[in-house]
Amino acid sequence: MDSTHEDNDTSPHSMRIASHGKISLLVDFALKFLKENPTRPLVLHTLPHKPDRETSGLLDPSAKKRKIEPSTTNVARLISVVEIIKREFKDDLLHQYNEIGCLHAPSSRAEGSGTRIPNQPGVERQAAFLPIQRTPYMKITLSRAALPESQALNATYQPPVAKKMSRGARKRSRRRTKNATVETNPDNAAEEDAENGADDDAMDVVPT
């Protein structure tokens, strides 16, 4: 995966989310890419490595259980990675575009020629139809700038949300600011501490 920065380059970069990849490594690469390529969107997806691969064997219509493809099972992993990226990316707010689709994979019976469909309806006629397996997948595009409509025709747009600091984060920020003030100007910091202490000790007088 290369995250080389090029000016005025708006081409998207695809990033496949697989079950064997470490989330921490995926997040680190995505954060680095978005930081170094402010004009390029990052497309995270669960599509298979070879989308045009042929399915092996015939689909058994009588099977009670069907194996779920990684393109579907990795959707939850994809969403988790995206939420971590959005939370940890500090340089800018990210625009999000979600796209859900299905891969249509006909069985190997489609390659057979001369399949005859009976004229009369019934079990034989239904069996002659080619079974098709549909595999859901998901794409999520993250971009530091809003994309034109031509690049997000089939996607739902999720606007960026301003990040709110938690109470603990605000407290730590005030503490860091106070420590910096003490180091640069200890006299003013002592006066502010004295004033704050006097305010805390003061009691409101309630008229009776």
PDB file of N, CA and C in Angstrom, residues 55 59 66-73 100-107 130-138:
ATOM      1  N   THR A  55     -17.421 -19.581  -9.041  1.00  0.00           N
ATOM      2  CA  THR A  55     -17.801 -20.374  -7.884  1.00  0.00           C
ATOM      3  C   THR A  55     -17.493 -21.830  -8.156  1.00  0.00           C
ATOM      4  N   LEU A  59     -24.638 -25.131  -6.836  1.00  0.00           N
ATOM      5  CA  LEU A  59     -25.352 -24.772  -5.620  1.00  0.00           C
ATOM      6  C   LEU A  59     -26.391 -25.844  -5.328  1.00  0.00           C
ATOM      7  N   ARG A  66     -25.775 -22.429   4.200  1.00  0.00           N
ATOM      8  CA  ARG A  66     -24.936 -21.930   3.127  1.00  0.00           C
ATOM      9  C   ARG A  66     -23.820 -21.097   3.739  1.00  0.00           C
ATOM     10  N   LYS A  67     -22.628 -21.309   3.272  1.00  0.00           N
ATOM     11  CA  LYS A  67     -21.484 -20.577   3.793  1.00  0.00           C
ATOM     12  C   LYS A  67     -21.597 -19.100   3.440  1.00  0.00           C
ATOM     13  N   ILE A  68     -21.383 -18.251   4.431  1.00  0.00           N
ATOM     14  CA  ILE A  68     -21.446 -16.816   4.217  1.00  0.00           C
ATOM     15  C   ILE A  68     -20.075 -16.336   3.747  1.00  0.00           C
ATOM     16  N   GLU A  69     -20.064 -15.603   2.665  1.00  0.00           N
ATOM     17  CA  GLU A  69     -18.818 -15.155   2.076  1.00  0.00           C
ATOM     18  C   GLU A  69     -18.163 -14.071   2.934  1.00  0.00           C
ATOM     19  N   PRO A  70     -16.826 -13.962   2.877  1.00  0.00           N
ATOM     20  CA  PRO A  70     -16.133 -12.907   3.634  1.00  0.00           C
ATOM     21  C   PRO A  70     -16.571 -11.500   3.251  1.00  0.00           C
ATOM     22  N   SER A  71     -17.042 -11.321   2.007  1.00  0.00           N
ATOM     23  CA  SER A  71     -17.516  -9.996   1.597  1.00  0.00           C
ATOM     24  C   SER A  71     -18.663  -9.519   2.475  1.00  0.00           C
ATOM     25  N   THR A  72     -19.398 -10.470   3.051  1.00  0.00           N
ATOM     26  CA  THR A  72     -20.513 -10.127   3.930  1.00  0.00           C
ATOM     27  C   THR A  72     -20.096 -10.100   5.391  1.00  0.00           C
ATOM     28  N   THR A  73     -19.330 -11.098   5.816  1.00  0.00           N
ATOM     29  CA  THR A  73     -18.955 -11.173   7.231  1.00  0.00           C
ATOM     30  C   THR A  73     -18.003 -10.053   7.635  1.00  0.00           C
ATOM     31  N   ILE A 100     -23.792  -0.007  -0.646  1.00  0.00           N
ATOM     32  CA  ILE A 100     -24.062  -1.426  -0.418  1.00  0.00           C
ATOM     33  C   ILE A 100     -24.528  -2.040  -1.727  1.00  0.00           C
ATOM     34  N   GLY A 101     -23.974  -3.201  -2.047  1.00  0.00           N
ATOM     35  CA  GLY A 101     -24.338  -3.871  -3.278  1.00  0.00           C
ATOM     36  C   GLY A 101     -24.250  -5.376  -3.134  1.00  0.00           C
ATOM     37  N   CYS A 102     -24.490  -6.071  -4.245  1.00  0.00           N
ATOM     38  CA  CYS A 102     -24.446  -7.533  -4.265  1.00  0.00           C
ATOM     39  C   CYS A 102     -23.650  -7.995  -5.471  1.00  0.00           C
ATOM     40  N   LEU A 103     -22.835  -8.996  -5.223  1.00  0.00           N
ATOM     41  CA  LEU A 103     -22.127  -9.653  -6.307  1.00  0.00           C
ATOM     42  C   LEU A 103     -22.969 -10.813  -6.808  1.00  0.00           C
ATOM     43  N   HIS A 104     -23.178 -10.874  -8.115  1.00  0.00           N
ATOM     44  CA  HIS A 104     -23.967 -11.955  -8.715  1.00  0.00           C
ATOM     45  C   HIS A 104     -23.009 -12.982  -9.293  1.00  0.00           C
ATOM     46  N   ALA A 105     -23.045 -14.170  -8.740  1.00  0.00           N
ATOM     47  CA  ALA A 105     -22.141 -15.230  -9.191  1.00  0.00           C
ATOM     48  C   ALA A 105     -22.953 -16.426  -9.668  1.00  0.00           C
ATOM     49  N   PRO A 106     -23.185 -16.568 -10.967  1.00  0.00           N
ATOM     50  CA  PRO A 106     -23.897 -17.751 -11.461  1.00  0.00           C
ATOM     51  C   PRO A 106     -23.095 -19.012 -11.185  1.00  0.00           C
ATOM     52  N   SER A 107     -23.801 -20.100 -11.015  1.00  0.00           N
ATOM     53  CA  SER A 107     -23.118 -21.375 -10.768  1.00  0.00           C
ATOM     54  C   SER A 107     -22.465 -21.866 -12.055  1.00  0.00           C
ATOM     55  N   LEU A 130     -31.107 -21.363 -14.021  1.00  0.00           N
ATOM     56  CA  LEU A 130     -29.767 -21.296 -13.459  1.00  0.00           C
ATOM     57  C   LEU A 130     -29.817 -20.643 -12.084  1.00  0.00           C
ATOM     58  N   PRO A 131     -29.329 -21.319 -11.055  1.00  0.00           N
ATOM     59  CA  PRO A 131     -29.294 -20.689  -9.732  1.00  0.00           C
ATOM     60  C   PRO A 131     -28.235 -19.605  -9.676  1.00  0.00           C
ATOM     61  N   ILE A 132     -28.540 -18.524  -8.988  1.00  0.00           N
ATOM     62  CA  ILE A 132     -27.629 -17.398  -8.872  1.00  0.00           C
ATOM     63  C   ILE A 132     -27.387 -17.112  -7.401  1.00  0.00           C
ATOM     64  N   GLN A 133     -26.139 -16.990  -7.038  1.00  0.00           N
ATOM     65  CA  GLN A 133     -25.767 -16.678  -5.665  1.00  0.00           C
ATOM     66  C   GLN A 133     -25.467 -15.194  -5.554  1.00  0.00           C
ATOM     67  N   ARG A 134     -26.103 -14.532  -4.599  1.00  0.00           N
ATOM     68  CA  ARG A 134     -25.893 -13.107  -4.386  1.00  0.00           C
ATOM     69  C   ARG A 134     -25.082 -12.915  -3.111  1.00  0.00           C
ATOM     70  N   THR A 135     -23.984 -12.209  -3.228  1.00  0.00           N
ATOM     71  CA  THR A 135     -23.092 -11.974  -2.094  1.00  0.00           C
ATOM     72  C   THR A 135     -23.066 -10.493  -1.776  1.00  0.00           C
ATOM     73  N   PRO A 136     -23.644 -10.065  -0.660  1.00  0.00           N
ATOM     74  CA  PRO A 136     -23.617  -8.638  -0.297  1.00  0.00           C
ATOM     75  C   PRO A 136     -22.205  -8.174   0.047  1.00  0.00           C
ATOM     76  N   TYR A 137     -21.942  -6.927  -0.272  1.00  0.00           N
ATOM     77  CA  TYR A 137     -20.672  -6.299   0.086  1.00  0.00           C
ATOM     78  C   TYR A 137     -20.944  -4.837   0.443  1.00  0.00           C
ATOM     79  N   MET A 138     -19.917  -4.161   0.942  1.00  0.00           N
ATOM     80  CA  MET A 138     -20.075  -2.755   1.338  1.00  0.00           C
ATOM     81  C   MET A 138     -18.818  -1.978   0.998  1.00  0.00           C
TER      82      MET A 138
END
